[in-house]
Amino acid sequence: MKIAILGYGTIGSGVAEVLRINQAQIEKKVGEPVELKYVLDLRTDIGVDNDKLISDFSVIKNDPEIKLVVETMGGIHPAYEFVKACLEKGKHCVTSNKALVDAVGSKLISIAREHHCNFYFEASVGGGIPVIRTIYHNYAGENLTEITGIMNGTTNFILTKMREKGADFEETLVEAQHLGYAERDPSSDIDGFDTSRKTAILLSMASGNRCRHEDIYTEGIRAVSKLDFLYARELGMTIKLLGSVQQVEDKYFAYVVPMMIPKSDPLFSVDGVYNGIRIVGNCLGTTMLYGMGAGKMPTASAVVSDIIAAVRHQHDFQGIGWTEKMIQIEPMSSNAFAYFVRVEGTPDAVKKELRELFLEDSSKLVPIALGGRTDEFAFITDVMFEGDFLQNVAEFEEKTGRRIFHFIRTEKEED
Ligand code: HSE
C-alpha cells in the first residue's frame, strides 16, 4: 500500500521512522509492503528525499496510488479539509490529532462510512497506549460504567515533581519547560483542556454517541500547592489530574479535575510523564492500561498500528467511532465526592459547624494539622453531592467568619 504523511513534525517524522525501523515486521504482518510515497510539508530542509517532499496537497488527493493518508499536522484547519477530501476520494485516513477528532470526529466517521473507507485515531488518546481499539474490540461486550485516567504527561510530570521535591507549582512548571516537557504556552496542558478533549473522545467511544469537550467541567492544576501535597502525604494519598467519564443507567457524568487519591487506587503509582487509564466494566471489573501517553515514538507507534489496521481492512468499513447524535452530560453539581478541605484557624471553635455541614451523624471529625501549625488545618468530608458541598462551604464561611482556603475532590481509602 502506498501512503502519504501530511505534516512532518515530531509525530509525522516518527511515523516515517517506525515504518523504516519495523519495515520487515510490518510487511510480514500485513502481507504487503507499506511504502511512503509523499510527505506534505512547507519546509524544505526536513531530511526527506526531494521526490517525496511536496507542498501541494492536490497531488496526494488526486494520486490514485495513494490509498492511505496519515494526518499529523495538528489543529483543525486545514487538517479537516484535507482529511475530508481524502475520505471522499475513498482513501483511508489515520490521525493523531485529538483536536480534530474531538471537534469533527463524528462527521469524518460518517464521511468514511459513506465512502467505504476507514478513519482511525488511536494516537489521539493516551499516545502509545491502545485504549481506543481496546474499547472498540476487547470491551465491545461490556457495559462500561467508568473510564478514569491520567491522560496528560506534562501535568503528571509536574505533580510528581511537586510531590517528590516538596516544590510549588510555578517553580516546577518552569523546570518542566526547561526540560522540554511543558510548552512555552502551557495552558492547554495545565488548565486541563488537553485532558478534557481526550476525555470527550473516551466518552464518545464508550457511549457510541457524540459529546463536546466544552460541556465537560474542567479544572487544571494551577491551584494545587505544596501544602496540599504535605497534607496528602500525611493522609497516605497523592494528587493527580484525572479525566473521568461515568455512566449510571442512561445518565452520563464527565469531568476533569485534580483529585486526591489513596494508595489503593491503581492510578496512585502512575508517575512522571506516564499515563494510566482505568476502565471499569459491569462484567470485567477494573483493568488499567499503562504506558507512554505522549512523545514522538510511542505516539508514532500508535499511528502505525492504525496504518496496519487500514491495510488489513482496506476493503471494508470498520466503524470505529460514534454517531452524530449528541449526548447530554449531567451538571457537575450532581457528581458526588468526598472533599479534602483546608480550613482557616484551629478546629476547636468550628467543630460543631463542620460536623453539621460536612459529616454524617455517625462520622467523626478527624482534623489534620501540619507540624503544629495554628493558621490552618484540614479534614475530609463524607461523600456528598458537589452542589450541596459548595452551598455548605458558603454557609460555613458565613456562619463562622472562617475561610475555607482550598478543597480537592477525593476518594476515601477503601477498607
Ligand atoms: N501535551 C500532551 C501531554 C501531549 O503532555 O500529554 C499528548 O497529547
Coordinates of C-alpha atoms and ligand atoms in Angstrom, one line a residue:
M1 CA 0.0 0.0 0.0
K2 CA 1.3 3.5 -0.9
I3 CA 0.8 6.2 1.7
A4 CA 1.3 9.9 2.3
I5 CA 2.0 11.8 5.5
L6 CA 0.6 15.3 6.0
G7 CA 2.8 17.3 8.3
Y8 CA 6.4 16.2 9.1
G9 CA 6.8 17.5 12.6
T10 CA 7.6 15.3 15.6
I11 CA 4.9 12.7 15.1
G12 CA 4.9 12.7 11.3
S13 CA 8.7 12.1 11.2
G14 CA 8.3 9.5 14.0
V15 CA 5.8 7.6 11.8
A16 CA 8.3 7.5 8.9
E17 CA 10.9 6.3 11.4
V18 CA 8.7 3.5 12.8
L19 CA 7.8 2.4 9.3
R20 CA 11.5 2.2 8.4
I21 CA 12.7 0.5 11.6
N22 CA 10.0 -2.1 11.6
Q23 CA 9.6 -2.4 7.8
A24 CA 10.2 -6.1 7.5
Q25 CA 8.0 -7.0 10.5
I26 CA 5.1 -4.8 9.2
E27 CA 5.3 -6.3 5.7
K28 CA 5.3 -9.8 7.1
K29 CA 2.3 -9.0 9.4
V30 CA 0.1 -7.3 6.7
G31 CA 1.2 -9.3 3.7
E32 CA 2.4 -6.3 1.6
P33 CA 4.9 -3.5 1.8
V34 CA 3.8 -0.2 3.2
E35 CA 5.5 2.4 1.1
L36 CA 5.8 6.1 2.0
K37 CA 5.3 8.0 -1.3
Y38 CA 4.7 11.6 -0.3
V39 CA 5.4 13.9 2.7
L40 CA 3.4 17.1 2.6
D41 CA 5.3 20.0 4.4
L42 CA 6.0 23.6 3.5
R43 CA 9.6 23.3 4.9
T44 CA 12.4 22.2 2.6
D45 CA 15.1 21.1 5.0
I46 CA 13.5 18.3 6.9
G47 CA 15.6 15.4 5.8
V48 CA 13.1 13.9 3.3
D49 CA 14.0 12.9 -0.3
N50 CA 13.1 15.6 -2.7
D51 CA 11.0 13.3 -4.8
K52 CA 8.8 12.5 -1.7
L53 CA 8.5 16.1 -0.3
I54 CA 5.7 18.1 -1.7
S55 CA 3.8 21.2 -0.7
D56 CA 0.7 20.8 -3.0
F57 CA -2.0 18.8 -1.3
S58 CA -3.9 18.2 -4.5
V59 CA -1.0 15.9 -5.7
I60 CA -1.9 13.5 -2.8
K61 CA -5.6 13.9 -3.2
N62 CA -5.5 13.1 -7.0
D63 CA -3.0 10.3 -6.9
P64 CA -5.0 7.1 -7.2
E65 CA -2.0 5.1 -6.0
I66 CA -2.3 6.7 -2.5
K67 CA -4.7 4.5 -0.6
L68 CA -3.9 5.9 2.9
V69 CA -3.2 9.3 4.3
V70 CA -1.7 10.0 7.8
E71 CA -2.6 13.4 9.2
T72 CA -0.1 14.6 11.8
M73 CA -0.4 18.4 11.2
G74 CA -2.3 19.2 14.3
G75 CA -5.1 21.8 14.7
I76 CA -8.4 21.7 12.9
H77 CA -7.8 23.7 9.7
P78 CA -6.6 22.7 7.2
A79 CA -6.4 19.2 8.7
Y80 CA -10.2 18.8 8.5
E81 CA -10.4 19.9 4.8
F82 CA -7.5 17.6 3.9
V83 CA -8.8 14.5 5.7
K84 CA -12.4 15.1 4.4
A85 CA -11.1 15.4 0.8
C86 CA -9.1 12.2 1.1
L87 CA -12.0 10.2 2.7
E88 CA -14.3 11.5 -0.1
K89 CA -11.8 10.0 -2.6
G90 CA -12.1 6.7 -0.7
K91 CA -8.6 7.0 0.9
H92 CA -8.3 5.6 4.4
C93 CA -7.2 8.2 6.9
V94 CA -5.2 8.0 10.2
T95 CA -4.7 10.9 12.6
S96 CA -3.0 11.6 15.9
N97 CA -4.9 14.9 16.2
K98 CA -7.2 14.9 19.2
A99 CA -8.5 18.4 18.5
L100 CA -9.7 17.2 15.1
V101 CA -11.2 14.0 16.5
D102 CA -12.9 15.9 19.3
A103 CA -14.3 18.7 17.1
V104 CA -15.3 16.9 13.9
G105 CA -14.7 13.2 14.6
S106 CA -18.3 12.1 14.1
K107 CA -18.5 14.0 10.7
L108 CA -15.3 12.3 9.5
I109 CA -16.5 8.9 10.7
S110 CA -19.8 9.3 8.7
I111 CA -17.9 10.5 5.6
A112 CA -15.7 7.4 5.9
R113 CA -18.7 5.2 6.2
E114 CA -20.3 6.8 3.1
H115 CA -17.1 6.3 1.0
H116 CA -16.4 2.7 2.3
C117 CA -13.0 3.6 3.9
N118 CA -11.7 3.9 7.4
F119 CA -10.9 6.8 9.7
Y120 CA -8.6 5.8 12.6
F121 CA -7.5 7.8 15.6
E122 CA -5.8 5.5 18.1
A123 CA -3.0 8.0 18.8
S124 CA -5.4 10.8 19.8
V125 CA -5.8 9.5 23.3
G126 CA -3.1 8.0 25.5
G127 CA -0.3 8.2 22.9
G128 CA 1.2 4.7 22.7
I129 CA -1.5 3.1 24.9
P130 CA -4.0 1.2 22.8
V131 CA -7.1 2.5 24.5
I132 CA -9.4 3.2 21.5
R133 CA -9.0 -0.2 20.0
T134 CA -9.3 -1.9 23.4
I135 CA -12.7 -0.2 24.0
Y136 CA -13.9 -1.0 20.4
H137 CA -12.7 -4.6 20.3
N138 CA -12.0 -6.1 23.6
Y139 CA -14.7 -4.4 25.6
A140 CA -17.4 -4.4 22.9
G141 CA -19.4 -6.8 25.0
E142 CA -19.0 -4.8 28.2
N143 CA -21.3 -2.2 29.7
L144 CA -18.5 0.3 30.6
T145 CA -19.5 2.1 33.7
E146 CA -16.4 4.2 34.2
I147 CA -13.2 5.3 32.5
T148 CA -10.9 7.4 34.6
G149 CA -7.4 8.3 33.6
I150 CA -4.2 10.3 33.9
M151 CA -4.0 11.3 30.3
N152 CA -1.6 14.2 30.3
G153 CA 2.1 13.6 30.7
T154 CA 3.0 17.2 31.2
T155 CA 0.8 17.7 34.3
N156 CA 1.6 14.3 35.6
F157 CA 5.3 15.2 35.5
I158 CA 4.7 18.5 37.3
L159 CA 2.5 16.9 40.0
T160 CA 5.0 14.1 40.5
K161 CA 7.9 16.5 40.9
M162 CA 5.9 18.7 43.3
R163 CA 5.3 15.6 45.5
E164 CA 8.9 14.3 45.3
K165 CA 10.6 17.6 45.9
G166 CA 8.0 19.4 48.1
A167 CA 8.1 22.2 45.4
D168 CA 5.4 24.7 44.4
F169 CA 3.6 24.7 41.1
E170 CA 5.2 27.7 39.5
E171 CA 8.8 26.6 40.0
T172 CA 8.0 23.1 38.9
L173 CA 6.3 24.4 35.7
V174 CA 9.5 26.4 34.9
E175 CA 11.6 23.2 35.4
A176 CA 9.3 21.2 33.1
Q177 CA 9.6 24.0 30.5
H178 CA 13.4 23.9 30.7
L179 CA 13.3 20.1 30.3
G180 CA 11.1 20.4 27.2
Y181 CA 8.1 18.6 28.9
A182 CA 5.9 21.7 29.0
E183 CA 5.2 24.1 26.2
R184 CA 6.2 27.8 26.5
D185 CA 2.4 28.5 26.5
P186 CA 1.4 25.6 28.8
S187 CA -2.3 26.4 29.1
S188 CA -3.7 23.6 27.1
D189 CA -2.0 21.1 29.4
I190 CA -2.1 22.7 32.8
D191 CA -5.6 24.2 32.5
G192 CA -6.8 20.7 31.7
F193 CA -8.1 21.2 28.1
D194 CA -5.8 18.5 26.6
T195 CA -7.3 16.1 29.1
S196 CA -10.8 17.3 28.5
R197 CA -10.5 16.7 24.7
K198 CA -9.2 13.1 25.4
T199 CA -12.0 12.6 28.0
A200 CA -14.6 13.7 25.4
I201 CA -13.2 11.2 22.9
L202 CA -13.4 8.4 25.5
L203 CA -16.9 9.3 26.5
S204 CA -17.9 9.3 22.8
M205 CA -16.2 5.9 22.3
A206 CA -17.9 4.4 25.4
S207 CA -21.4 5.8 24.8
G208 CA -21.4 5.4 21.0
N209 CA -22.6 9.0 20.6
R210 CA -21.1 12.4 20.4
C211 CA -20.2 14.8 23.1
R212 CA -18.4 18.2 23.2
H213 CA -15.3 18.7 25.4
E214 CA -16.7 22.2 26.1
D215 CA -19.5 20.5 28.0
I216 CA -17.1 18.7 30.3
Y217 CA -16.4 20.5 33.6
T218 CA -12.6 21.2 33.5
E219 CA -10.2 22.4 36.2
G220 CA -6.4 22.3 35.7
I221 CA -3.6 22.1 38.3
R222 CA -2.7 25.8 38.8
A223 CA -4.3 25.9 42.3
V224 CA -2.6 22.8 43.6
S225 CA 0.1 23.8 46.1
K226 CA 3.0 22.2 48.0
L227 CA 0.9 22.5 51.2
D228 CA -1.8 20.3 49.5
F229 CA 0.9 17.7 48.9
L230 CA 2.1 17.9 52.5
Y231 CA -1.4 17.1 53.7
A232 CA -1.7 14.4 51.1
R233 CA 1.4 12.7 52.4
E234 CA 0.1 12.8 56.0
L235 CA -3.0 11.1 54.6
G236 CA -1.0 8.5 52.6
M237 CA -2.5 9.9 49.4
T238 CA -1.3 11.8 46.3
I239 CA -2.8 14.3 43.8
K240 CA -3.4 13.5 40.2
L241 CA -5.2 15.3 37.3
L242 CA -7.9 12.9 36.3
G243 CA -10.3 12.9 33.4
S244 CA -13.3 10.7 34.2
V245 CA -16.4 9.5 32.5
Q246 CA -19.1 7.5 34.2
Q247 CA -22.4 6.0 33.0
V248 CA -25.2 5.4 35.5
E249 CA -28.2 3.9 33.8
D250 CA -28.9 6.3 31.0
K251 CA -27.1 9.3 32.5
Y252 CA -23.5 10.4 31.6
F253 CA -21.2 12.1 34.0
A254 CA -17.8 13.6 33.0
Y255 CA -15.2 15.9 34.5
V256 CA -11.5 16.8 34.5
V257 CA -10.2 17.8 38.0
P258 CA -7.2 17.3 40.2
M259 CA -8.1 14.6 42.7
M260 CA -6.5 13.3 45.9
I261 CA -6.3 9.6 45.5
P262 CA -5.4 6.8 48.0
K263 CA -2.7 4.2 47.6
S264 CA -5.4 1.6 46.8
D265 CA -6.2 3.4 43.5
P266 CA -4.1 1.8 40.7
L267 CA -3.5 5.3 39.3
F268 CA -1.6 6.2 42.5
S269 CA 1.6 4.8 41.1
V270 CA 1.4 6.3 37.6
D271 CA 4.2 8.9 37.9
G272 CA 6.2 11.2 35.7
V273 CA 5.2 11.5 32.0
Y274 CA 3.4 8.2 32.1
N275 CA -0.3 7.9 31.5
G276 CA -2.7 5.3 33.1
I277 CA -6.3 4.7 32.1
R278 CA -8.6 2.7 34.5
I279 CA -11.6 1.1 32.8
V280 CA -14.5 -0.5 34.7
G281 CA -16.9 -2.8 33.0
N282 CA -20.0 -4.5 34.5
C283 CA -18.6 -8.0 34.0
L284 CA -14.9 -7.1 33.5
G285 CA -14.4 -5.4 36.8
T286 CA -11.5 -3.0 36.8
T287 CA -8.5 -3.0 34.5
M288 CA -5.8 -0.4 33.9
L289 CA -3.8 0.4 30.8
Y290 CA -0.4 2.0 31.5
G291 CA 2.3 3.4 29.3
M292 CA 3.8 6.4 27.5
G293 CA 0.9 8.8 26.7
A294 CA 3.0 11.2 24.6
G295 CA 6.3 11.6 22.8
K296 CA 7.5 11.0 19.3
M297 CA 8.0 7.2 19.0
P298 CA 5.2 6.0 21.3
T299 CA 2.6 8.2 19.5
A300 CA 4.1 7.2 16.1
S301 CA 3.8 3.6 17.1
A302 CA 0.0 4.0 17.7
V303 CA -0.3 5.7 14.3
V304 CA 1.5 2.8 12.7
S305 CA -0.9 0.4 14.5
D306 CA -3.7 2.3 12.7
I307 CA -1.9 2.0 9.4
I308 CA -1.7 -1.7 9.9
A309 CA -5.4 -1.9 10.6
A310 CA -6.1 0.1 7.5
V311 CA -4.1 -2.3 5.3
R312 CA -5.9 -5.2 6.9
H313 CA -9.3 -3.6 6.4
Q314 CA -8.7 -1.9 3.1
H315 CA -11.8 -3.4 1.6
D316 CA -14.3 -2.9 4.5
F317 CA -15.5 -0.1 6.7
Q318 CA -14.6 -1.0 10.3
G319 CA -16.8 1.6 12.0
I320 CA -14.7 2.5 15.0
G321 CA -16.2 5.7 16.5
W322 CA -19.6 7.1 17.3
T323 CA -22.8 8.6 15.8
E324 CA -23.5 12.3 15.3
K325 CA -26.3 12.1 18.0
M326 CA -25.3 14.4 20.9
I327 CA -25.4 13.1 24.4
Q328 CA -26.1 15.3 27.5
I329 CA -23.6 15.4 30.3
E330 CA -25.1 15.8 33.8
P331 CA -24.1 19.0 35.5
M332 CA -21.0 19.0 37.8
S333 CA -23.3 19.7 40.8
S334 CA -24.8 16.2 40.5
N335 CA -21.5 14.4 41.0
A336 CA -20.7 13.1 44.4
F337 CA -17.2 13.2 46.1
A338 CA -15.6 13.2 49.5
Y339 CA -13.7 16.5 49.8
F340 CA -10.3 17.3 51.3
V341 CA -10.8 20.7 52.8
R342 CA -8.3 23.3 54.2
V343 CA -9.9 25.5 56.9
E344 CA -8.6 28.7 58.5
G345 CA -7.6 28.5 62.2
T346 CA -7.8 25.6 64.5
P347 CA -10.6 23.0 64.7
D348 CA -11.9 23.7 68.3
A349 CA -14.1 26.7 67.6
V350 CA -15.7 25.3 64.4
K351 CA -16.1 21.6 65.2
K352 CA -19.9 21.9 65.5
E353 CA -20.4 23.6 62.2
L354 CA -18.0 21.2 60.4
R355 CA -19.9 18.2 61.7
E356 CA -23.3 19.7 60.8
L357 CA -22.4 20.8 57.3
F358 CA -19.9 18.1 56.1
L359 CA -20.3 14.9 58.1
E360 CA -23.0 12.3 58.7
D361 CA -24.2 12.0 62.3
S362 CA -22.1 8.9 63.0
S363 CA -18.8 10.2 61.4
K364 CA -16.0 11.6 63.5
L365 CA -14.2 14.8 62.6
V366 CA -10.5 13.9 62.1
P367 CA -8.6 17.1 61.8
I368 CA -5.1 17.1 60.3
A369 CA -2.6 19.8 61.3
L370 CA 0.8 20.2 59.7
G371 CA 3.7 20.4 62.2
G372 CA 1.9 22.3 64.9
R373 CA 0.5 25.0 62.6
T374 CA -2.3 27.0 64.0
D375 CA -3.2 29.1 61.0
E376 CA -5.0 26.3 59.2
F377 CA -6.0 22.6 59.4
A378 CA -7.6 20.1 57.0
F379 CA -10.2 17.3 57.1
I380 CA -12.0 15.1 54.7
T381 CA -15.8 15.3 54.4
D382 CA -18.2 12.5 53.9
V383 CA -19.3 11.8 50.4
M384 CA -21.7 14.5 49.2
F385 CA -23.1 16.0 46.0
E386 CA -21.0 18.8 44.7
G387 CA -24.0 21.2 44.6
D388 CA -24.6 20.6 48.4
F389 CA -20.9 20.8 49.2
L390 CA -20.5 24.3 47.5
Q391 CA -23.6 25.6 49.3
N392 CA -22.3 24.3 52.6
V393 CA -18.9 25.9 52.1
A394 CA -20.6 29.3 51.6
E395 CA -22.8 28.7 54.7
F396 CA -19.8 27.7 56.8
E397 CA -17.9 30.8 55.9
E398 CA -20.9 33.0 56.6
K399 CA -21.7 31.4 59.9
T400 CA -18.2 31.2 61.3
G401 CA -16.3 34.1 59.6
R402 CA -13.6 31.5 58.9
R403 CA -12.3 30.9 55.3
I404 CA -12.0 27.6 53.5
F405 CA -8.7 28.1 51.8
H406 CA -8.8 25.3 49.3
F407 CA -10.5 22.0 48.6
I408 CA -9.7 19.0 46.4
R409 CA -12.1 16.2 45.5
T410 CA -11.0 12.9 46.8
E411 CA -11.8 9.2 47.1
K412 CA -11.9 7.7 50.5
E413 CA -9.5 4.8 51.1
E414 CA -11.4 1.5 50.7
D415 CA -11.4 -0.6 53.9
Ligands
HSE1 N1 0.9 17.7 25.8 C1 0.4 16.3 25.9 C2 0.8 15.6 27.1 C3 0.8 15.6 24.6 O1 1.6 16.3 27.9 O2 0.4 14.5 27.4 C4 -0.1 14.4 24.2 O3 -1.4 14.8 24.0

